[in-house]
Coordinates of C-alpha atoms in Angstrom, one line a residue:
Chain Y
M27 CA 15.3 -22.9 45.1
K28 CA 16.6 -19.5 44.1
V29 CA 18.1 -17.1 46.5
Q30 CA 18.9 -13.5 45.7
V31 CA 21.6 -11.6 47.6
H32 CA 22.1 -7.8 47.4
V33 CA 25.4 -6.5 48.6
T34 CA 25.6 -2.7 49.2
L35 CA 28.2 -0.4 50.7
K36 CA 27.5 0.6 54.3
P37 CA 26.1 4.0 54.8
G38 CA 29.0 6.4 55.4
V39 CA 31.4 4.5 53.2
L40 CA 32.4 6.7 50.3
D41 CA 31.4 5.2 46.9
P42 CA 33.6 6.8 44.1
Q43 CA 32.0 4.5 41.5
G44 CA 28.5 5.5 42.5
K45 CA 29.6 9.2 42.3
A46 CA 31.0 8.7 38.8
I47 CA 27.8 7.0 37.7
H48 CA 25.8 9.9 39.1
H49 CA 27.9 12.4 37.2
A50 CA 27.5 10.3 34.0
L51 CA 23.7 10.3 34.4
E52 CA 23.7 14.1 34.9
G53 CA 25.9 14.3 31.8
L54 CA 23.3 12.4 29.8
G55 CA 20.8 15.0 30.8
F56 CA 18.9 13.0 33.5
A57 CA 17.7 15.5 36.1
G58 CA 16.4 14.8 39.6
V59 CA 18.9 12.1 40.7
A60 CA 20.1 13.0 44.2
D61 CA 22.6 10.2 44.7
V62 CA 23.8 6.8 43.3
R63 CA 25.3 3.9 45.3
A64 CA 26.7 1.0 43.4
G65 CA 26.4 -2.6 44.7
R66 CA 26.4 -6.2 43.7
F67 CA 23.7 -8.7 43.0
F68 CA 24.0 -12.5 43.2
E69 CA 21.6 -15.2 42.3
L70 CA 22.2 -18.6 43.9
E71 CA 20.5 -21.9 43.1
V72 CA 20.5 -23.8 46.3
A73 CA 19.0 -27.1 47.7
D74 CA 15.8 -26.8 49.7
D75 CA 17.6 -27.9 52.9
V76 CA 20.1 -25.0 52.9
T77 CA 19.2 -23.0 56.0
D78 CA 19.0 -19.3 56.6
A79 CA 22.1 -19.7 58.8
D80 CA 24.0 -21.3 55.9
L81 CA 23.0 -18.4 53.6
D82 CA 24.0 -15.9 56.2
A83 CA 27.4 -17.6 56.6
M84 CA 28.0 -17.6 52.9
C85 CA 27.4 -13.9 52.8
A86 CA 29.5 -13.1 55.8
K87 CA 32.4 -15.3 54.8
L88 CA 32.6 -14.6 51.1
L89 CA 29.9 -12.7 49.2
A90 CA 30.2 -9.5 51.2
N91 CA 33.2 -7.9 53.0
T92 CA 31.5 -6.9 56.2
V93 CA 34.1 -4.2 56.9
I94 CA 32.6 -2.1 54.2
E95 CA 29.4 -3.9 53.0
N96 CA 26.0 -4.9 54.1
Y97 CA 24.0 -7.7 52.5
R98 CA 20.3 -8.7 52.1
I99 CA 19.1 -12.2 51.5
T100 CA 15.8 -13.0 49.7
R101 CA 14.4 -16.4 48.9
V102 CA 12.4 -16.3 45.8
Chain S
M297 CA 66.7 -17.8 56.4
K298 CA 64.0 -19.8 54.5
T299 CA 61.7 -17.6 52.7
A300 CA 58.5 -18.3 50.7
V301 CA 56.6 -16.4 48.1
I302 CA 52.9 -17.4 47.6
V303 CA 51.9 -17.6 44.0
F304 CA 48.3 -17.2 43.0
P305 CA 46.9 -17.4 39.4
G306 CA 47.2 -13.8 38.4
S307 CA 50.1 -12.8 40.6
N308 CA 52.6 -10.8 38.6
C309 CA 55.1 -9.4 41.1
D310 CA 56.1 -12.9 42.4
R311 CA 59.4 -12.9 40.5
D312 CA 60.3 -9.4 41.5
M313 CA 59.6 -10.4 45.1
A314 CA 61.7 -13.5 44.7
V315 CA 64.6 -11.4 43.3
A316 CA 64.4 -9.1 46.3
L317 CA 64.4 -12.0 48.8
E318 CA 67.3 -13.7 47.1
T319 CA 69.3 -10.5 46.8
V320 CA 69.1 -10.0 50.6
T321 CA 69.3 -13.6 51.8
G322 CA 71.5 -15.1 49.1
R323 CA 69.0 -17.9 48.8
A324 CA 66.1 -18.4 46.4
P325 CA 62.7 -18.5 48.1
A326 CA 60.3 -21.4 47.8
M327 CA 57.6 -20.5 45.3
V328 CA 54.4 -21.9 46.9
W329 CA 51.4 -22.4 44.8
H330 CA 48.0 -21.3 46.1
R331 CA 46.5 -24.9 46.0
D332 CA 49.2 -26.2 48.3
S333 CA 48.0 -26.6 51.9
D334 CA 51.4 -26.5 53.6
L335 CA 54.4 -24.2 53.6
P336 CA 57.9 -25.8 53.4
D337 CA 59.1 -26.9 56.8
G338 CA 61.1 -24.2 58.6
T339 CA 59.7 -21.3 56.5
D340 CA 60.6 -18.2 58.5
F341 CA 59.5 -15.4 56.2
I342 CA 56.4 -15.3 53.9
A343 CA 55.7 -12.8 51.1
L344 CA 52.4 -12.3 49.4
P345 CA 53.2 -10.6 46.1
G346 CA 51.4 -8.0 44.0
G347 CA 49.2 -8.8 41.0
F348 CA 45.6 -9.6 40.2
S349 CA 45.0 -12.9 41.9
Y350 CA 42.0 -14.7 40.4
G351 CA 41.5 -11.7 38.1
D352 CA 40.3 -9.6 41.0
Y353 CA 37.0 -11.6 40.8
L354 CA 34.4 -10.6 43.5
R355 CA 36.8 -8.1 45.2
S356 CA 40.6 -7.7 45.0
G357 CA 42.1 -10.4 47.1
A358 CA 38.8 -12.0 48.0
M359 CA 39.3 -15.3 46.3
A360 CA 43.0 -15.7 47.2
A361 CA 42.1 -15.1 50.9
R362 CA 40.0 -18.2 50.8
S363 CA 42.6 -20.4 49.0
P364 CA 44.0 -23.5 50.8
I365 CA 47.5 -22.0 51.3
L366 CA 46.1 -19.0 53.3
R367 CA 45.1 -21.3 56.1
A368 CA 48.8 -22.2 56.4
V369 CA 49.8 -18.6 56.1
A370 CA 47.4 -17.7 58.9
D371 CA 48.7 -20.5 61.1
A372 CA 52.3 -19.3 60.5
A373 CA 51.4 -15.7 61.2
A374 CA 49.8 -16.8 64.5
R375 CA 53.1 -18.5 65.5
G376 CA 54.9 -15.2 64.8
V377 CA 56.4 -15.9 61.4
P378 CA 56.8 -12.5 59.6
V379 CA 54.4 -12.1 56.7
L380 CA 54.7 -9.3 54.2
G381 CA 51.9 -8.5 51.8
V382 CA 52.5 -6.0 49.0
C383 CA 49.8 -4.5 46.9
N384 CA 47.5 -7.4 46.0
G385 CA 49.2 -9.2 48.9
F386 CA 47.9 -6.4 51.2
Q387 CA 44.4 -6.8 49.8
V388 CA 44.6 -10.6 50.4
L389 CA 45.7 -10.1 54.0
A390 CA 42.9 -7.6 54.6
E391 CA 40.3 -9.9 53.0
A392 CA 41.7 -12.8 55.2
Q393 CA 41.2 -10.6 58.2
L394 CA 44.9 -10.9 59.2
L395 CA 44.9 -7.1 59.0
P396 CA 42.2 -4.6 59.8
G397 CA 40.3 -2.6 57.2
A398 CA 39.6 -3.0 53.5
L399 CA 41.1 -1.7 50.3
M400 CA 38.6 0.0 48.0
R401 CA 38.6 1.5 44.5
N402 CA 41.0 4.5 44.3
A403 CA 39.1 7.7 45.1
G404 CA 40.0 9.2 41.7
L405 CA 38.8 5.9 40.0
N406 CA 42.1 5.8 38.0
F407 CA 44.8 3.2 38.2
V408 CA 47.7 5.0 40.0
C409 CA 51.2 4.1 38.7
R410 CA 54.1 6.3 39.9
T411 CA 56.7 6.7 42.6
A412 CA 55.2 7.8 45.9
A413 CA 56.8 9.6 48.8
L414 CA 56.1 7.8 52.1
T415 CA 56.6 8.8 55.6
V416 CA 57.9 6.1 58.0
E417 CA 55.5 6.3 60.9
N418 CA 56.8 3.4 62.9
S419 CA 60.5 2.6 62.9
Q420 CA 60.3 0.0 65.6
S421 CA 58.7 -2.9 63.8
L422 CA 60.6 -5.8 62.5
F423 CA 60.0 -4.5 58.9
T424 CA 60.8 -0.9 59.5
A425 CA 63.6 -1.0 62.1
A426 CA 66.2 0.1 59.5
Y427 CA 64.4 3.4 58.8
D428 CA 64.2 6.5 60.9
A429 CA 60.9 7.6 62.3
G430 CA 59.5 10.4 60.2
E431 CA 61.9 9.7 57.4
T432 CA 60.6 10.2 53.8
I433 CA 61.3 7.3 51.4
H434 CA 60.3 6.9 47.8
V435 CA 58.7 3.7 46.7
P436 CA 56.6 2.9 43.5
V437 CA 52.9 2.4 43.7
A438 CA 50.8 0.6 41.0
H439 CA 47.2 -0.1 41.9
H440 CA 43.6 0.4 41.3
D441 CA 42.2 -0.6 44.7
G442 CA 44.5 1.0 47.2
N443 CA 42.0 3.3 49.0
Y444 CA 42.4 2.1 52.6
F445 CA 39.2 2.1 54.6
A446 CA 38.5 1.3 58.2
D447 CA 35.9 2.7 60.6
P448 CA 37.0 5.7 62.7
E449 CA 37.3 3.6 65.9
T450 CA 39.6 1.1 64.2
L451 CA 41.7 3.9 62.7
D452 CA 42.1 5.5 66.1
R453 CA 43.1 2.2 67.6
I454 CA 45.7 1.3 65.0
E455 CA 47.1 4.8 65.1
G456 CA 47.3 4.7 68.9
E457 CA 49.0 1.3 68.8
G458 CA 51.6 2.5 66.4
R459 CA 50.4 0.1 63.7
V460 CA 50.5 2.6 60.8
A461 CA 53.9 1.7 59.4
F462 CA 53.8 4.0 56.4
R463 CA 51.7 7.0 55.4
Y464 CA 51.6 8.7 51.9
A465 CA 53.4 12.1 52.2
E466 CA 50.6 13.4 50.0
P467 CA 47.2 12.0 48.9
V468 CA 47.6 9.2 46.4
N469 CA 44.4 7.1 46.3
G470 CA 42.0 8.6 48.9
S471 CA 43.2 6.3 51.7
A472 CA 41.9 7.1 55.2
R473 CA 44.4 9.3 56.9
R474 CA 46.7 8.7 53.9
I475 CA 47.6 5.2 55.3
A476 CA 49.9 3.2 53.0
G477 CA 50.9 0.3 55.3
V478 CA 49.5 -1.4 58.3
L479 CA 50.8 -3.9 60.9
N480 CA 48.8 -6.5 62.8
D481 CA 48.5 -6.3 66.6
A482 CA 51.5 -8.6 67.1
G483 CA 53.6 -6.6 64.6
N484 CA 54.7 -9.6 62.5
V485 CA 52.3 -9.0 59.6
L486 CA 52.7 -6.0 57.4
G487 CA 50.5 -5.0 54.5
M488 CA 51.4 -2.1 52.2
M489 CA 50.3 -0.9 48.8
P490 CA 53.7 0.5 47.7
H491 CA 56.2 -2.0 46.2
P492 CA 59.4 -2.1 48.2
E493 CA 60.6 -4.9 45.9
R494 CA 60.6 -2.5 43.0
A495 CA 63.1 -0.2 44.8
I496 CA 66.1 -2.4 45.7
D497 CA 68.5 -1.7 42.9
R498 CA 69.9 1.6 41.5
A499 CA 68.6 0.6 38.1
H500 CA 65.1 0.8 39.6
G501 CA 65.6 4.5 40.2
G502 CA 66.0 4.1 44.0
T503 CA 66.8 1.7 46.7
D504 CA 64.6 2.8 49.6
G505 CA 62.8 -0.5 49.6
L506 CA 66.0 -2.5 50.3
R507 CA 66.2 -1.6 54.0
L508 CA 62.7 -3.1 54.6
F509 CA 63.9 -6.5 53.4
E510 CA 67.3 -6.1 55.2
A511 CA 65.5 -5.4 58.5
A512 CA 62.8 -8.0 58.1
L513 CA 65.3 -10.7 57.0
G514 CA 67.6 -9.9 59.9
V515 CA 70.7 -9.3 57.8
L516 CA 71.5 -5.9 59.3
A517 CA 74.8 -5.6 61.1

């Protein structure tokens, strides 16, 4: 089965890359963008017996750095 | 004094680190490959060098922090063996949770490569005992991800416990409270973005890094 993981910076953690992307969008003439936060997206192909706890451990131990990042797991 | 330098695929300051260790101890360090699971018997100083381990895949230091040799490094650190992580080595130690906080992309987004002025904040640690508290030293920096981050409670705690070893004298990369180097709670693990191994010979343009190795390797009179 397929699992999607979104990793995003925690609120309050400054995101210089998101800020640069925001400025670039403005430079391209796109109006109305209030803020940009950059993150990471993973797609995992896993066996059906991989548990939610396993997936959570994968995120906490490797896919995200929980000092600065949150993660969201979705089975699709 | 038996020293070891951990070598990851993508390390590029491992030889500079080896030269620094040999200069001070008179004995070449063991170069230990990341896939090894053990350190040489009797290793009493471990250095994690700068570079781009695993091509900075996922996050700087993230893959190296999960490599087999890091379990041996963590065990040695827990036994009190001094561990020095420089630049990518600092990123690895933070990713391995042997040091608090994380190193993010520089606030200005640019790679920063120049000599930085550092203030010695703690002159009591085994790495910094040859410096004077408040002394300004000059050490090269060369990094893209050196922007130190920790939550305010953690920052207050490490400051209160004297675990900020070095601070940038002026902003370099957006680091919280201009922190350049951090100690673990036991004081035997130091991570720092500046490169002391690049300031040990007059031909480097300065020798302010030499005293760190002399203090940590116990060769001071």
